[in-house]
mmCIF file of C-alpha atoms in Angstrom:
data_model
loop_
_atom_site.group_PDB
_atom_site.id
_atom_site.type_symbol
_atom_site.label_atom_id
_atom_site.label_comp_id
_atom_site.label_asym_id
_atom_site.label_seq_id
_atom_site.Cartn_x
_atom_site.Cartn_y
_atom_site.Cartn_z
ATOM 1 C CA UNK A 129 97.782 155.811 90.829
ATOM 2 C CA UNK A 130 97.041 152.663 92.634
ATOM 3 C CA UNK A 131 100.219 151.332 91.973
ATOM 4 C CA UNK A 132 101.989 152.150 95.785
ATOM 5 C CA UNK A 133 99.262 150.219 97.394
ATOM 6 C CA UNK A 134 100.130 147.053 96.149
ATOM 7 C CA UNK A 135 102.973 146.400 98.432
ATOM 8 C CA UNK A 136 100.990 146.795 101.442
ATOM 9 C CA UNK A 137 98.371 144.314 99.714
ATOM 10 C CA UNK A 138 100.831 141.801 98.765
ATOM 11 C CA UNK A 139 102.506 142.022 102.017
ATOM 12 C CA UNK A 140 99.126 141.269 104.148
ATOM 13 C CA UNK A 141 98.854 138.135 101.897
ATOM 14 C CA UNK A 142 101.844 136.792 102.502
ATOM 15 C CA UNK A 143 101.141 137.125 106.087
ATOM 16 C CA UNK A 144 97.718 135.754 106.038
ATOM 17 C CA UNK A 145 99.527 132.911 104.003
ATOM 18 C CA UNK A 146 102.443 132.720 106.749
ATOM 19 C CA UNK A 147 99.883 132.067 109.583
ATOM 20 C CA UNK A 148 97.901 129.559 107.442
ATOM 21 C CA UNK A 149 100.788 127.261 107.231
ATOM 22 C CA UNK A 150 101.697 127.400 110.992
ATOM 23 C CA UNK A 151 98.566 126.276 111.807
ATOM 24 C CA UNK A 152 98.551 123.145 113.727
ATOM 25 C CA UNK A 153 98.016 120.009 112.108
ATOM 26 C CA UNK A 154 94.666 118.252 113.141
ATOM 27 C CA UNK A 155 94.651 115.929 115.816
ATOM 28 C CA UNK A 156 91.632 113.364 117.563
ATOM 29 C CA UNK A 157 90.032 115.200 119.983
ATOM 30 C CA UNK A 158 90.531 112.000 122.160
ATOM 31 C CA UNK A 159 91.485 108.093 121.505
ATOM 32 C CA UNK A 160 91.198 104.848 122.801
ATOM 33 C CA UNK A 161 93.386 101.919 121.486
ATOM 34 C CA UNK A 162 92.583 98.296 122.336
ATOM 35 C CA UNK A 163 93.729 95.067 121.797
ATOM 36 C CA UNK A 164 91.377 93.441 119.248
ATOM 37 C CA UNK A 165 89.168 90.820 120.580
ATOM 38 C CA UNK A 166 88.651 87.996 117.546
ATOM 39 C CA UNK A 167 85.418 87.208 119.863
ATOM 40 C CA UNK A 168 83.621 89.988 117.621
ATOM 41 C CA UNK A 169 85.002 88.381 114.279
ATOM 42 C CA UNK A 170 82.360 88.377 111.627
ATOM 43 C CA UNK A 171 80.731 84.565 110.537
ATOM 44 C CA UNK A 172 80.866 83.574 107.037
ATOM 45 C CA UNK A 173 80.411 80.123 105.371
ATOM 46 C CA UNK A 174 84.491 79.716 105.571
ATOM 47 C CA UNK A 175 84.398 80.717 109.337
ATOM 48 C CA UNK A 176 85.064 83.872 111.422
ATOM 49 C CA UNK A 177 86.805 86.486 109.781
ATOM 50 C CA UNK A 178 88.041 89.235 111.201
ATOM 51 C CA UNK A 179 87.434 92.703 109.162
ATOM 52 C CA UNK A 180 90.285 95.099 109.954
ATOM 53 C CA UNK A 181 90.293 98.482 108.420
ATOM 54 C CA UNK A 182 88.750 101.772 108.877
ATOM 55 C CA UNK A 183 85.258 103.304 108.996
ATOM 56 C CA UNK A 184 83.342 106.419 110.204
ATOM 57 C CA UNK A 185 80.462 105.433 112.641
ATOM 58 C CA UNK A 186 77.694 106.030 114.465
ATOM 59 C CA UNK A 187 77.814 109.360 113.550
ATOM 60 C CA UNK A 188 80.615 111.667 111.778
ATOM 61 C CA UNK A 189 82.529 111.985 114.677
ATOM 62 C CA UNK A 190 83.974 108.562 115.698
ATOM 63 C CA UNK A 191 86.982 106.923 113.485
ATOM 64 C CA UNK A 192 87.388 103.451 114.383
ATOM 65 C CA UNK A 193 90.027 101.509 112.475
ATOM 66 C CA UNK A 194 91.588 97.936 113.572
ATOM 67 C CA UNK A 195 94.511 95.839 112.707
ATOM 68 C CA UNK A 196 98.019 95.106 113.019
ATOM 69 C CA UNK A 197 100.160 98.356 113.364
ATOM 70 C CA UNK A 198 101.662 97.481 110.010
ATOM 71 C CA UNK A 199 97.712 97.788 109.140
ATOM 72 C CA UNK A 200 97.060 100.758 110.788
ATOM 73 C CA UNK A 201 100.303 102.362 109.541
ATOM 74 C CA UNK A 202 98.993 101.388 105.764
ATOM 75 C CA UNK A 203 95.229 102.805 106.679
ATOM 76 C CA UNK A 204 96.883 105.957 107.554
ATOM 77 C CA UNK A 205 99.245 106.425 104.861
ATOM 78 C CA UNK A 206 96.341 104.873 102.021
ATOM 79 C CA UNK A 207 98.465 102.216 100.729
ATOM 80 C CA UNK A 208 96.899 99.105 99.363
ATOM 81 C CA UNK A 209 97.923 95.123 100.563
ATOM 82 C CA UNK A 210 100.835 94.634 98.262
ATOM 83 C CA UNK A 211 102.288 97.088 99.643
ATOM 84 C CA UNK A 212 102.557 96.191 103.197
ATOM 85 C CA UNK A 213 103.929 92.246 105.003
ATOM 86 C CA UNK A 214 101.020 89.927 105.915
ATOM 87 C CA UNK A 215 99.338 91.384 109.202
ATOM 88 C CA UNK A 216 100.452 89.306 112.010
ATOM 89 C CA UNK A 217 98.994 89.740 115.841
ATOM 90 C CA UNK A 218 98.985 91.474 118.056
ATOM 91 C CA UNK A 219 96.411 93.585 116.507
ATOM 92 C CA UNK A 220 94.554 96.601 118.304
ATOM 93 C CA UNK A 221 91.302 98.459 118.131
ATOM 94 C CA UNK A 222 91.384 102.372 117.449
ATOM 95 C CA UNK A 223 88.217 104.184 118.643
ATOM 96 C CA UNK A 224 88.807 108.090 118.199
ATOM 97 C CA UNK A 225 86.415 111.071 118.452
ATOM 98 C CA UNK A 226 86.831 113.903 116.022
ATOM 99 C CA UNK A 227 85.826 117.142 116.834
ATOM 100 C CA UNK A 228 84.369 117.969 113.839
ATOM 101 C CA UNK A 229 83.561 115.871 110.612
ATOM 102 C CA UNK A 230 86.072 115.564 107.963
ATOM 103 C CA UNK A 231 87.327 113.794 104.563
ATOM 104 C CA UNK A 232 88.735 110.472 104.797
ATOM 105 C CA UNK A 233 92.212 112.223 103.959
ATOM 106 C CA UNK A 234 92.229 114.081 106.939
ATOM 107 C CA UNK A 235 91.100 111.233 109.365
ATOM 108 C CA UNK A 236 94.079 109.487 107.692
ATOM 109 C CA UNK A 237 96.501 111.936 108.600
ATOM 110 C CA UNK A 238 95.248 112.001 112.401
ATOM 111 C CA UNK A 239 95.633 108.406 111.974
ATOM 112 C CA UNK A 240 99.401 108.615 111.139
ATOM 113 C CA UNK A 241 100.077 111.238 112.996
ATOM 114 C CA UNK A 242 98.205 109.516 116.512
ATOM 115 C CA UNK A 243 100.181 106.357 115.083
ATOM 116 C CA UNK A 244 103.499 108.232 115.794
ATOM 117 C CA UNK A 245 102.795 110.580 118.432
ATOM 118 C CA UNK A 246 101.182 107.639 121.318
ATOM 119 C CA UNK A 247 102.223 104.441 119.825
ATOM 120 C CA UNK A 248 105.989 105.453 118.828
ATOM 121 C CA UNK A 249 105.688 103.713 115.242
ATOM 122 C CA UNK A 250 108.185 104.859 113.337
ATOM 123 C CA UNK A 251 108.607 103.520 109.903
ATOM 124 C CA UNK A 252 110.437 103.672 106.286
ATOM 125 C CA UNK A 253 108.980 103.269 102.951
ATOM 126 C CA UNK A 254 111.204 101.520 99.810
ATOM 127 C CA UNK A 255 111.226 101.040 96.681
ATOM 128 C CA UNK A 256 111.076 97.380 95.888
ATOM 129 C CA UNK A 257 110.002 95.847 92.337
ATOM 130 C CA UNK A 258 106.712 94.440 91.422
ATOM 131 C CA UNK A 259 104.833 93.104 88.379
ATOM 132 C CA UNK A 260 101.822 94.796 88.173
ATOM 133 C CA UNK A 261 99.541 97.376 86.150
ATOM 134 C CA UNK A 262 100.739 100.869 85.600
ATOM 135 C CA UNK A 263 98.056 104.057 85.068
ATOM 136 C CA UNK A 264 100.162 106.263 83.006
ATOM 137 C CA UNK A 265 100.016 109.473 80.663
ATOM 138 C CA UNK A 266 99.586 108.637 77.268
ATOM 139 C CA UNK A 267 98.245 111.953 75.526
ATOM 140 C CA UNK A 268 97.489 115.380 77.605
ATOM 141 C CA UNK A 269 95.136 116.408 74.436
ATOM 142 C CA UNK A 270 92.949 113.160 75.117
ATOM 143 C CA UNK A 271 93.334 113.629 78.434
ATOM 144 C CA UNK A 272 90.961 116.776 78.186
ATOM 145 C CA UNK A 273 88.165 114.417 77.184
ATOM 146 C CA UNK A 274 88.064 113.383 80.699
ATOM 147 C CA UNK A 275 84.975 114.915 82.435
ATOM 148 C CA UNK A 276 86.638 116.938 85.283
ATOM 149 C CA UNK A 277 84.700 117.214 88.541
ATOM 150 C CA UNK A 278 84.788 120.383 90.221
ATOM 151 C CA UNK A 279 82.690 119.252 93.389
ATOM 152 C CA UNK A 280 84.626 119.521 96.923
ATOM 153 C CA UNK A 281 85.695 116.623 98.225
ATOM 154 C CA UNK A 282 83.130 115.457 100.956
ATOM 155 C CA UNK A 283 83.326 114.392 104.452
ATOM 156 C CA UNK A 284 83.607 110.329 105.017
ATOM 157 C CA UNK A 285 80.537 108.635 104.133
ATOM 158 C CA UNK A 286 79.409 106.897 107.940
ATOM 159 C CA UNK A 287 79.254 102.730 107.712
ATOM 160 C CA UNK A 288 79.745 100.157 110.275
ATOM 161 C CA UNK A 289 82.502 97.341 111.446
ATOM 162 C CA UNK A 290 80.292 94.347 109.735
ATOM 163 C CA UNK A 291 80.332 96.788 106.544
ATOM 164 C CA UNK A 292 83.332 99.136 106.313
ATOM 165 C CA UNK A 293 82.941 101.321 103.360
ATOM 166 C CA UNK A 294 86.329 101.132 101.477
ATOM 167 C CA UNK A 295 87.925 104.682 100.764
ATOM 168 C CA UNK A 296 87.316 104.504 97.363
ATOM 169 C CA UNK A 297 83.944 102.818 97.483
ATOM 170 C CA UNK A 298 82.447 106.452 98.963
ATOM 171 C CA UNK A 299 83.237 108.027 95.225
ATOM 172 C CA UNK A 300 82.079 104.568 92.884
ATOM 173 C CA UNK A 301 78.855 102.934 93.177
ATOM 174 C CA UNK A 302 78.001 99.829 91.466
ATOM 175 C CA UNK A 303 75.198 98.142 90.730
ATOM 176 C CA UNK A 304 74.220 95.045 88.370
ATOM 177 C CA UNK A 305 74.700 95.320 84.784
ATOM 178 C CA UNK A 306 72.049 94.371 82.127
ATOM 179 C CA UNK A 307 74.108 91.062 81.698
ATOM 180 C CA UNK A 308 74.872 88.128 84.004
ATOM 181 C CA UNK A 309 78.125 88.542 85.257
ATOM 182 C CA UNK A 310 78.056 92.377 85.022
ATOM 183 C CA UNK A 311 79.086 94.766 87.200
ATOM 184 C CA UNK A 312 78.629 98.358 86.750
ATOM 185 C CA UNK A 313 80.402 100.959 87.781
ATOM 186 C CA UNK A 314 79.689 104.556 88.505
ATOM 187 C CA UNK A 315 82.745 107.046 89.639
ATOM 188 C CA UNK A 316 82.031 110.624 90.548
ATOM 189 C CA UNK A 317 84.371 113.014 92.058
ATOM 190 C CA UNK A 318 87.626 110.734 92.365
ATOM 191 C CA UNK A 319 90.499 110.567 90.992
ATOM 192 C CA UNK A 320 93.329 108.469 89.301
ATOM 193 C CA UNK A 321 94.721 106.806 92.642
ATOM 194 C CA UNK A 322 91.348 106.255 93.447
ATOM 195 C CA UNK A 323 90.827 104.827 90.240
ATOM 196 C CA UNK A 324 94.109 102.407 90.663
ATOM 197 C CA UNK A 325 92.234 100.934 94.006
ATOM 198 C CA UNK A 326 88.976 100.501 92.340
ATOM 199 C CA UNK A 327 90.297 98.420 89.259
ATOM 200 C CA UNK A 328 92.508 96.189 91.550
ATOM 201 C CA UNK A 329 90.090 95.056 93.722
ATOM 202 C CA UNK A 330 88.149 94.571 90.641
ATOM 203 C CA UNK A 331 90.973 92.206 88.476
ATOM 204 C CA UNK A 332 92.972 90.981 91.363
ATOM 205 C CA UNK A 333 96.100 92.750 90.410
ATOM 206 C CA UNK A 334 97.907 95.268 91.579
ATOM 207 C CA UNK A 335 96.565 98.335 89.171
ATOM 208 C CA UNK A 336 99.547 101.687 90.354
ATOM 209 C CA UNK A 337 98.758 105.314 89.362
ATOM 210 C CA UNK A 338 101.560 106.871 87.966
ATOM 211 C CA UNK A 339 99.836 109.736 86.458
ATOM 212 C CA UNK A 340 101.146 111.882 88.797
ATOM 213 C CA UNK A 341 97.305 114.359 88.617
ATOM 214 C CA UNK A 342 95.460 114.658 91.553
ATOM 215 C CA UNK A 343 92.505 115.682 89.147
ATOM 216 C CA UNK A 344 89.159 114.575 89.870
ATOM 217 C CA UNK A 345 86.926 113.188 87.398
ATOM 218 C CA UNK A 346 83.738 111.422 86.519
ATOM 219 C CA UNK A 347 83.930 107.591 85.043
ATOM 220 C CA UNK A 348 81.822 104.664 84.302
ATOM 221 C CA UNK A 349 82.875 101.516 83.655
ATOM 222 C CA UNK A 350 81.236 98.278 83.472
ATOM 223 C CA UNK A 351 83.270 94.502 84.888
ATOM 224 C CA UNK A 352 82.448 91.156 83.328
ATOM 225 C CA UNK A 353 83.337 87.764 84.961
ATOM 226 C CA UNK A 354 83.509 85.112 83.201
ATOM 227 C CA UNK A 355 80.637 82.799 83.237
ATOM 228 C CA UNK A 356 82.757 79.765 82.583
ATOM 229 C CA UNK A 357 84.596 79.766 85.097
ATOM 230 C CA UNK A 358 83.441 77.897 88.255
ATOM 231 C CA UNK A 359 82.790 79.550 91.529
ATOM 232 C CA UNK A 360 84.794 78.629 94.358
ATOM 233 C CA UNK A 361 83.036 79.356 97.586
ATOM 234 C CA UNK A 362 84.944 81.263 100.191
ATOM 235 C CA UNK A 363 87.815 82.730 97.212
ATOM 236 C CA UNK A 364 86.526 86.225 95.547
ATOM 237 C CA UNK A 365 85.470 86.320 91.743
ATOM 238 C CA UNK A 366 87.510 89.005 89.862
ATOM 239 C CA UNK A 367 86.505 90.518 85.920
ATOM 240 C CA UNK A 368 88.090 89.307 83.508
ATOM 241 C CA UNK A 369 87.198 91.902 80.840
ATOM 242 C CA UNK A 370 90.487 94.040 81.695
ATOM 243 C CA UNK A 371 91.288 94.835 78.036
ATOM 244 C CA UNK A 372 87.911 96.511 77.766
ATOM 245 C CA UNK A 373 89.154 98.675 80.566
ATOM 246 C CA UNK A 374 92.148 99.321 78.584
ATOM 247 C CA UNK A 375 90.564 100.671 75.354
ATOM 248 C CA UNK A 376 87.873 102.998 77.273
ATOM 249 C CA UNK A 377 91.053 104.836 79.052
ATOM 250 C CA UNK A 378 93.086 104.889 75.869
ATOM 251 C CA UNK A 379 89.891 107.210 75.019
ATOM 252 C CA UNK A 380 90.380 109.435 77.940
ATOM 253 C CA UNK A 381 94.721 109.512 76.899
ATOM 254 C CA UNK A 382 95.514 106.896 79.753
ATOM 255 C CA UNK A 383 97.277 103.704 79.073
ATOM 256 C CA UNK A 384 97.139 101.020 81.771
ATOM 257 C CA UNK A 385 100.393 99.048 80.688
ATOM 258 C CA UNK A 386 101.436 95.575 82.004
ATOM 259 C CA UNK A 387 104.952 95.578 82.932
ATOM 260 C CA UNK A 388 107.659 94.782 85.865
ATOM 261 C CA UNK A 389 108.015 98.445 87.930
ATOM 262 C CA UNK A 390 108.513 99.108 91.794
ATOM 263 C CA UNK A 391 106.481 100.363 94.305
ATOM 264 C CA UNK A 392 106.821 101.649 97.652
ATOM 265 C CA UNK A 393 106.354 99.109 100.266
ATOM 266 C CA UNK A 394 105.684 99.788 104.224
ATOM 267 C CA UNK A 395 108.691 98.669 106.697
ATOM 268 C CA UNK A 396 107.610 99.313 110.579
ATOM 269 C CA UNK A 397 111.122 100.194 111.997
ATOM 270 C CA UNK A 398 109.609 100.407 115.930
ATOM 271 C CA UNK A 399 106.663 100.329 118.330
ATOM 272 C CA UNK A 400 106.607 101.700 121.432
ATOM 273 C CA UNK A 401 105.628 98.786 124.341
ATOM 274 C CA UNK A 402 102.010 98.209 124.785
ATOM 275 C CA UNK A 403 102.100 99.361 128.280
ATOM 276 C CA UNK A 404 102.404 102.999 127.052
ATOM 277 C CA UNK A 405 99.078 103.283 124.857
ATOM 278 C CA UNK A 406 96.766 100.591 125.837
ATOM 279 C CA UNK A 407 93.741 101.809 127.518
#
């Protein structure tokens, strides 16, 4: 009997649905762009260094983020250094005001879009080959193992310019392990590309997700350095335990395979001139 109402029903829903997806992208409420000043590079025991990147501070309404435009561009689209040239000058300073708080997704697409809109930058991506490590699909049934996280994703964890929190640092923690050399890791709430940044800042190589899931997940997972090898001040210290990493995802049904693929890599085609968007 209910039956002719239906129509009606399923005809408000697709309108509800039609407005939804005009809605206007997010923007920054307001921005300020720079040119970086290497004055407020950070000292370490090799010398100034300049920390480009992006963060959320004071408060969860300012998005700061600093680099070349080829960094920016990268920031905004997530991709990691071997995927973008060597930053070169001139580099700028981003200071934007939200007007409400929001993931780091979403800063990252008023990033790109702010990018294009008052700085012209238009840009390609392309395919070019790489040697690296591949997160891939190995069994679905294993794959249920996994222990899916159902949480929302949160708004940006806040930090500062001396101590950026990296993207996927906000969803792994790590602490010491109960070995020298140990590092260990605890993921909640991420997922596999995510994952792929975590483990290559971890080895020092570039780790890809190919997975093609956007499922989010809990993992821990402990690094080992080794304790022979000598420490060279100023040059980072990566695990060496990567095999371990394999066999604990062969347990979950992904394989992290070795092998010559491509990946997409960041070409900045234009820039408008500074005179148009410096403050």
């Amino acid at each position: 009997m209910n039956a002719p109402l239906l129509k009606p029903i399923v005809a408000m829903a697709m309108a509800v649905m039609a407005v939804q997806s005009m809605a206007p992208e997010q923007r920054f409420e307001a921005a300020v762009v720079k040119r970086y000043d290497h004055r407020n590079d950070r000292g370490s025991i090799i010398g100034p260094v300049a920390l480009f990147g992006c963060y959320v501070g004071p408060g969860r309404l300012q998005y700061n983020c600093s680099g070349s435009v080829t960094k920016l561009m990268a920031e905004a689209l997530g991709l990691s250094t071997f995927q973008i040239e060597k930053a070169s000058p001139p580099e700028y300073v981003i200071t934007a005001k939200l007007s409400e708080p929001a993931t780091r997704q979403q800063m990252n697409d008023m990033l790109a879009s702010f990018l294009q809109e008052h700085m012209g930058v238009r840009y390609h991506l392309e395919k070019r080959p790489i040697k690296a490590e591949f997160l891939i699909v190995a069994s679905t049934e294993l794959l249920k193992k996994l222990p899916a996280s159902h949480d929302p994703v949160p708004f940006a964890d806040t930090s500062s310019a001396s101590n950026p929190v990296h993207p996927a640092g906000q969803f792994c923690k790590s602490k010491p392990g109960s070995h020298e050399g140990e590092i260990q890791t605890i993921c909640t709430n991420t997922n596999f590309y995510l994952l792929a940044q975590i483990l290559g800042r971890s080895y020092g190589v570039p780790v890809i997700d190919e997975t093609g899931l956007t499922t989010r997940f809990d993992l821990d997972f402990t690094t080992k350095t080794n304790p022979e090898e000598p420490y060279v001040i100023g040059e980072p210290q990566y695990a060496a335990n990567l095999s371990e990493i394999r066999k604990l995802l062969q347990g979950y049904g992904i394989s992290l395979q070795a092998r010559q693929g491509v990946t997409d890599f960041l070409v900045v085609d234009h820039v408008a001139d500074e005179a148009a968007f410096l403050n």
